[in-house]
Each structure stands twice: as structure tokens, then as C-alpha cells.
Amino acid sequence: MKTLPKLFENNRAWAASVIAEDPDFFPNLSQQQNPEYLWIGCSDSRVPANQVVGLAPGEVFVHRNIANVVTHTDINCLSVLEYAVNVLQVKHVIVCGHYGCGGVMAALQDHHLGLIDNWLCHVRDVRRNHEKQLVAVEDETERTNRLCELNVIEQVRNVCATTIVQGCWEKGNPLAVHGWIYGIEDGLLRDLDVTITEQVDVAEAYRIATRK
Ligand code: CO
């Protein structure tokens, strides 16, 4: 258990297959990264950012946490966002949730799980904001999935409200913030139609996306 030989074996095979296709791949990538996208997703092992959108190393900057939460006091998330927007100058921020998210499910239930309850308070806030709509959904799976979607939409709004994104738009730099959701059962992404490209879009996009 002190070493994981299988993973190193996998790694050597992977590196060799990449080099076989493009001998300059790693030397080129070592010089710079130039991703166009920042992915903010859930830590869930079934939603790996690069694979889901078919992008190679170097093409997507990634931040993941439980239930893809963006909160204005999270120095980790804000640092990633600032670096992506101001230094790497990504053109798209994608908040991607997924159906059947365990974090969202826990936020819908009132069980105490421990430390994570504090983190999931952010998702419980989303639940409270849309309580009326959620209680009207009778099927439990459907209710969870709607909260998964609403959580993405709320986090898109949080991304847009940061000084980082606001500052980017004030300078006239192009930046689109997207809200997507991934189906673990079929491997497909859905666009929640909440893409925001400038400050004036925020309230309207939120209103349309959250109504039922
Ligand atoms: Co999840």
C-alpha cells in the first residue's frame, strides 16, 4: 500500500501513447499553458473535466469542490478564478454541476454529516431561495435534480458578482459565464441556457433560468 505501481504503469503507458502521436506534445506544453476555459465542477470522481469535454492537457483550467460551489469568501476558488481570468485570460467560465450530486442530495435532507454540513449551507441557501418550486416537485429524484440545476444557476450568478468578473467586463474584455449540467447516467452535458456575457445580462438570465 506504500506504492501504487499500477498507477505509475498507467502513467508511463499514457505518456508513451501521447508521444507516439505527437513527439513535441510535452516539450511544447512545458513552455506555457493557454487554456480558453475555466471549469468549475464537482469533485465527484464520475465527472472528470477534461474527458467529459474531450480536451487535452493544457486546454482547460480546473477548479473542483463538493457540489461546485462558488462563494465569495473562498480564497481558493477566488484565486483560481482570478488567475484564470486575469493571467490566463480564459474566454469562458463553465460552472458544471451534475445530476444525482451527493452534496446536493445531502443539502436536501436534514441529516447531520459533520464538517461538510458547513460547506453544504451554501447549497441549503439555494434550496431555501427556491423552496416553493422544489416542494412542488413530488418525485424525490426529480426534486434533487432540479436543485442540482438551480445550484448551478446560483453559482453562475455568484461567479458574475465577483470583483474579478465585474472588473473584466468593466475593462471591456470578452468573457462568457456558462451554466451546464452533466448526466452521469448518459455521459451527456446539457446547457442550462444561462450564459452571461456582460453585466446587463445577469438579472434577466437568472430570472429566466430559475423560473418553473
Ligand atoms: Co457532486
GROMACS .gro file of C-alpha atoms and ligand atoms in nm:
model
  213
    1MET     CA    1   0.000   0.000   0.000
    2LYS     CA    2   0.302   0.229   0.023
    3THR     CA    3   0.337   0.242  -0.352
    4LEU     CA    4   0.082   0.230  -0.629
    5PRO     CA    5   0.265   0.055  -0.914
    6LYS     CA    6  -0.045   0.020  -1.130
    7LEU     CA    7  -0.091   0.394  -1.150
    8PHE     CA    8   0.273   0.450  -1.247
    9GLU     CA    9   0.240   0.182  -1.509
   10ASN     CA   10  -0.072   0.353  -1.643
   11ASN     CA   11   0.112   0.683  -1.645
   12ARG     CA   12   0.406   0.551  -1.848
   13ALA     CA   13   0.169   0.393  -2.098
   14TRP     CA   14  -0.031   0.716  -2.127
   15ALA     CA   15   0.278   0.937  -2.174
   16ALA     CA   16   0.413   0.696  -2.437
   17SER     CA   17   0.084   0.699  -2.629
   18VAL     CA   18   0.076   1.080  -2.629
   19ILE     CA   19   0.437   1.099  -2.752
   20ALA     CA   20   0.365   0.841  -3.022
   21GLU     CA   21   0.104   1.075  -3.163
   22ASP     CA   22   0.296   1.398  -3.112
   23PRO     CA   23   0.663   1.379  -3.004
   24ASP     CA   24   0.665   1.753  -2.922
   25PHE     CA   25   0.350   1.747  -2.708
   26PHE     CA   26   0.516   1.761  -2.365
   27PRO     CA   27   0.808   1.992  -2.462
   28ASN     CA   28   0.557   2.236  -2.616
   29LEU     CA   29   0.322   2.218  -2.318
   30SER     CA   30   0.607   2.271  -2.073
   31GLN     CA   31   0.668   2.616  -2.224
   32GLN     CA   32   0.322   2.755  -2.150
   33GLN     CA   33  -0.043   2.685  -2.083
   34ASN     CA   34  -0.301   2.867  -2.287
   35PRO     CA   35  -0.645   2.734  -2.191
   36GLU     CA   36  -0.958   2.905  -2.319
   37TYR     CA   37  -1.179   2.761  -2.049
   38LEU     CA   38  -1.208   2.759  -1.673
   39TRP     CA   39  -1.413   2.464  -1.547
   40ILE     CA   40  -1.574   2.489  -1.204
   41GLY     CA   41  -1.719   2.149  -1.125
   42CYS     CA   42  -1.798   1.895  -0.857
   43SER     CA   43  -1.524   1.679  -0.703
   44ASP     CA   44  -1.728   1.369  -0.789
   45SER     CA   45  -1.495   1.112  -0.948
   46ARG     CA   46  -1.750   1.044  -1.221
   47VAL     CA   47  -1.727   1.395  -1.367
   48PRO     CA   48  -1.368   1.442  -1.489
   49ALA     CA   49  -1.349   1.781  -1.662
   50ASN     CA   50  -1.107   1.705  -1.946
   51GLN     CA   51  -1.261   1.375  -2.051
   52VAL     CA   52  -1.620   1.499  -2.042
   53VAL     CA   53  -1.546   1.773  -2.296
   54GLY     CA   54  -1.273   1.585  -2.483
   55LEU     CA   55  -0.996   1.834  -2.410
   56ALA     CA   56  -0.626   1.761  -2.382
   57PRO     CA   57  -0.389   1.870  -2.102
   58GLY     CA   58  -0.334   2.244  -2.135
   59GLU     CA   59  -0.681   2.318  -2.270
   60VAL     CA   60  -0.890   2.362  -1.956
   61PHE     CA   61  -0.807   2.519  -1.619
   62VAL     CA   62  -0.995   2.336  -1.345
   63HIS     CA   63  -1.139   2.404  -1.001
   64ARG     CA   64  -1.348   2.138  -0.831
   65ASN     CA   65  -1.513   2.115  -0.493
   66ILE     CA   66  -1.809   1.933  -0.345
   67ALA     CA   67  -2.126   2.045  -0.525
   68ASN     CA   68  -1.945   2.303  -0.745
   69VAL     CA   69  -1.999   2.589  -0.505
   70VAL     CA   70  -1.868   2.942  -0.568
   71THR     CA   71  -1.870   3.154  -0.257
   72HIS     CA   72  -1.723   3.499  -0.212
   73THR     CA   73  -1.516   3.411   0.091
   74ASP     CA   74  -1.349   3.105  -0.060
   75ILE     CA   75  -0.994   3.224  -0.124
   76ASN     CA   76  -0.915   2.902  -0.307
   77CYS     CA   77  -1.193   2.939  -0.564
   78LEU     CA   78  -1.138   3.315  -0.600
   79SER     CA   79  -0.765   3.265  -0.657
   80VAL     CA   80  -0.834   3.014  -0.932
   81LEU     CA   81  -1.089   3.247  -1.089
   82GLU     CA   82  -0.856   3.546  -1.073
   83TYR     CA   83  -0.564   3.358  -1.221
   84ALA     CA   84  -0.781   3.214  -1.498
   85VAL     CA   85  -0.941   3.545  -1.590
   86ASN     CA   86  -0.658   3.793  -1.538
   87VAL     CA   87  -0.343   3.594  -1.613
   88LEU     CA   88  -0.452   3.312  -1.845
   89GLN     CA   89  -0.726   3.530  -1.993
   90VAL     CA   90  -0.971   3.247  -2.045
   91LYS     CA   91  -1.270   3.339  -2.260
   92HIS     CA   92  -1.521   3.110  -2.090
   93VAL     CA   93  -1.601   3.015  -1.732
   94ILE     CA   94  -1.809   2.698  -1.716
   95VAL     CA   95  -1.991   2.608  -1.395
   96CYS     CA   96  -2.082   2.244  -1.440
   97GLY     CA   97  -2.296   2.052  -1.193
   98HIS     CA   98  -2.426   1.700  -1.234
   99TYR     CA   99  -2.747   1.513  -1.173
  100GLY     CA  100  -2.752   1.288  -0.869
  101CYS     CA  101  -2.492   1.504  -0.689
  102GLY     CA  102  -2.433   1.362  -0.340
  103GLY     CA  103  -2.364   1.708  -0.197
  104VAL     CA  104  -2.690   1.844  -0.333
  105MET     CA  105  -2.876   1.536  -0.207
  106ALA     CA  106  -2.734   1.589   0.141
  107ALA     CA  107  -2.840   1.953   0.131
  108LEU     CA  108  -3.196   1.844   0.058
  109GLN     CA  109  -3.201   1.610   0.352
  110ASP     CA  110  -3.165   1.727   0.706
  111HIS     CA  111  -2.917   1.466   0.825
  112HIS     CA  112  -2.608   1.581   1.006
  113LEU     CA  113  -2.296   1.457   0.836
  114GLY     CA  114  -2.023   1.656   1.012
  115LEU     CA  115  -1.788   1.923   0.882
  116ILE     CA  116  -1.939   1.911   0.536
  117ASP     CA  117  -2.270   2.045   0.676
  118ASN     CA  118  -2.100   2.385   0.694
  119TRP     CA  119  -1.997   2.372   0.329
  120LEU     CA  120  -2.339   2.250   0.222
  121CYS     CA  121  -2.502   2.550   0.392
  122HIS     CA  122  -2.437   2.724   0.061
  123VAL     CA  123  -2.650   2.467  -0.122
  124ARG     CA  124  -2.912   2.482   0.155
  125ASP     CA  125  -2.932   2.857   0.084
  126VAL     CA  126  -3.011   2.774  -0.278
  127ARG     CA  127  -3.276   2.530  -0.159
  128ARG     CA  128  -3.431   2.794   0.067
  129ASN     CA  129  -3.433   3.052  -0.215
  130HIS     CA  130  -3.636   2.813  -0.430
  131GLU     CA  131  -3.826   2.623  -0.161
  132LYS     CA  132  -4.167   2.680  -0.318
  133GLN     CA  133  -4.063   2.546  -0.656
  134LEU     CA  134  -3.885   2.247  -0.502
  135VAL     CA  135  -4.164   2.130  -0.272
  136ALA     CA  136  -4.398   2.130  -0.573
  137VAL     CA  137  -4.185   1.854  -0.730
  138GLU     CA  138  -4.324   1.528  -0.593
  139ASP     CA  139  -4.066   1.283  -0.720
  140GLU     CA  140  -3.760   1.282  -0.495
  141THR     CA  141  -3.508   1.219  -0.774
  142GLU     CA  142  -3.660   1.495  -0.984
  143ARG     CA  143  -3.651   1.731  -0.687
  144THR     CA  144  -3.283   1.655  -0.629
  145ASN     CA  145  -3.208   1.706  -0.996
  146ARG     CA  146  -3.391   2.039  -1.006
  147LEU     CA  147  -3.187   2.153  -0.707
  148CYS     CA  148  -2.873   2.040  -0.894
  149GLU     CA  149  -2.976   2.270  -1.179
  150LEU     CA  150  -3.075   2.561  -0.953
  151ASN     CA  151  -2.745   2.526  -0.770
  152VAL     CA  152  -2.553   2.567  -1.097
  153ILE     CA  153  -2.760   2.875  -1.187
  154GLU     CA  154  -2.695   3.032  -0.846
  155GLN     CA  155  -2.323   2.963  -0.873
  156VAL     CA  156  -2.315   3.121  -1.220
  157ARG     CA  157  -2.464   3.431  -1.060
  158ASN     CA  158  -2.203   3.418  -0.786
  159VAL     CA  159  -1.922   3.399  -1.043
  160CYS     CA  160  -2.068   3.702  -1.222
  161ALA     CA  161  -2.090   3.900  -0.898
  162THR     CA  162  -1.719   3.863  -0.814
  163THR     CA  163  -1.495   4.168  -0.843
  164ILE     CA  164  -1.287   3.959  -1.083
  165VAL     CA  165  -1.558   3.906  -1.344
  166GLN     CA  166  -1.708   4.252  -1.289
  167GLY     CA  167  -1.363   4.406  -1.341
  168CYS     CA  168  -1.309   4.204  -1.658
  169TRP     CA  169  -1.637   4.327  -1.809
  170GLU     CA  170  -1.570   4.686  -1.699
  171LYS     CA  171  -1.246   4.676  -1.898
  172GLY     CA  172  -1.444   4.554  -2.197
  173ASN     CA  173  -1.269   4.217  -2.208
  174PRO     CA  174  -1.473   3.931  -2.354
  175LEU     CA  175  -1.577   3.670  -2.100
  176ALA     CA  176  -1.877   3.436  -2.104
  177VAL     CA  177  -2.001   3.256  -1.793
  178HIS     CA  178  -2.192   2.935  -1.865
  179GLY     CA  179  -2.408   2.701  -1.654
  180TRP     CA  180  -2.411   2.336  -1.758
  181ILE     CA  181  -2.521   2.009  -1.606
  182TYR     CA  182  -2.387   1.662  -1.671
  183GLY     CA  183  -2.582   1.338  -1.669
  184ILE     CA  184  -2.388   1.060  -1.502
  185GLU     CA  185  -2.636   0.811  -1.647
  186ASP     CA  186  -2.578   0.902  -2.012
  187GLY     CA  187  -2.247   1.090  -2.015
  188LEU     CA  188  -2.408   1.394  -2.176
  189LEU     CA  189  -2.389   1.763  -2.096
  190ARG     CA  190  -2.690   1.994  -2.101
  191ASP     CA  191  -2.665   2.370  -2.137
  192LEU     CA  192  -2.892   2.538  -1.880
  193ASP     CA  193  -2.922   2.843  -2.107
  194VAL     CA  194  -2.791   3.085  -1.852
  195THR     CA  195  -2.485   3.209  -2.042
  196ILE     CA  196  -2.392   3.560  -1.933
  197THR     CA  197  -2.151   3.778  -2.130
  198GLU     CA  198  -2.195   4.117  -1.970
  199GLN     CA  199  -2.325   4.280  -1.654
  200VAL     CA  200  -2.663   4.374  -1.801
  201ASP     CA  201  -2.748   4.007  -1.869
  202VAL     CA  202  -2.716   3.884  -1.512
  203ALA     CA  203  -3.059   3.957  -1.361
  204GLU     CA  204  -3.256   3.859  -1.672
  205ALA     CA  205  -3.068   3.536  -1.733
  206TYR     CA  206  -3.116   3.438  -1.368
  207ARG     CA  207  -3.487   3.519  -1.377
  208ILE     CA  208  -3.547   3.308  -1.688
  209ALA     CA  209  -3.333   3.015  -1.577
  210THR     CA  210  -3.480   2.980  -1.230
  211ARG     CA  211  -3.849   3.011  -1.317
  212LYS     CA  212  -4.056   2.698  -1.347
  213CO      CO  213  -2.149   1.619  -0.698
   0.00000   0.00000   0.00000
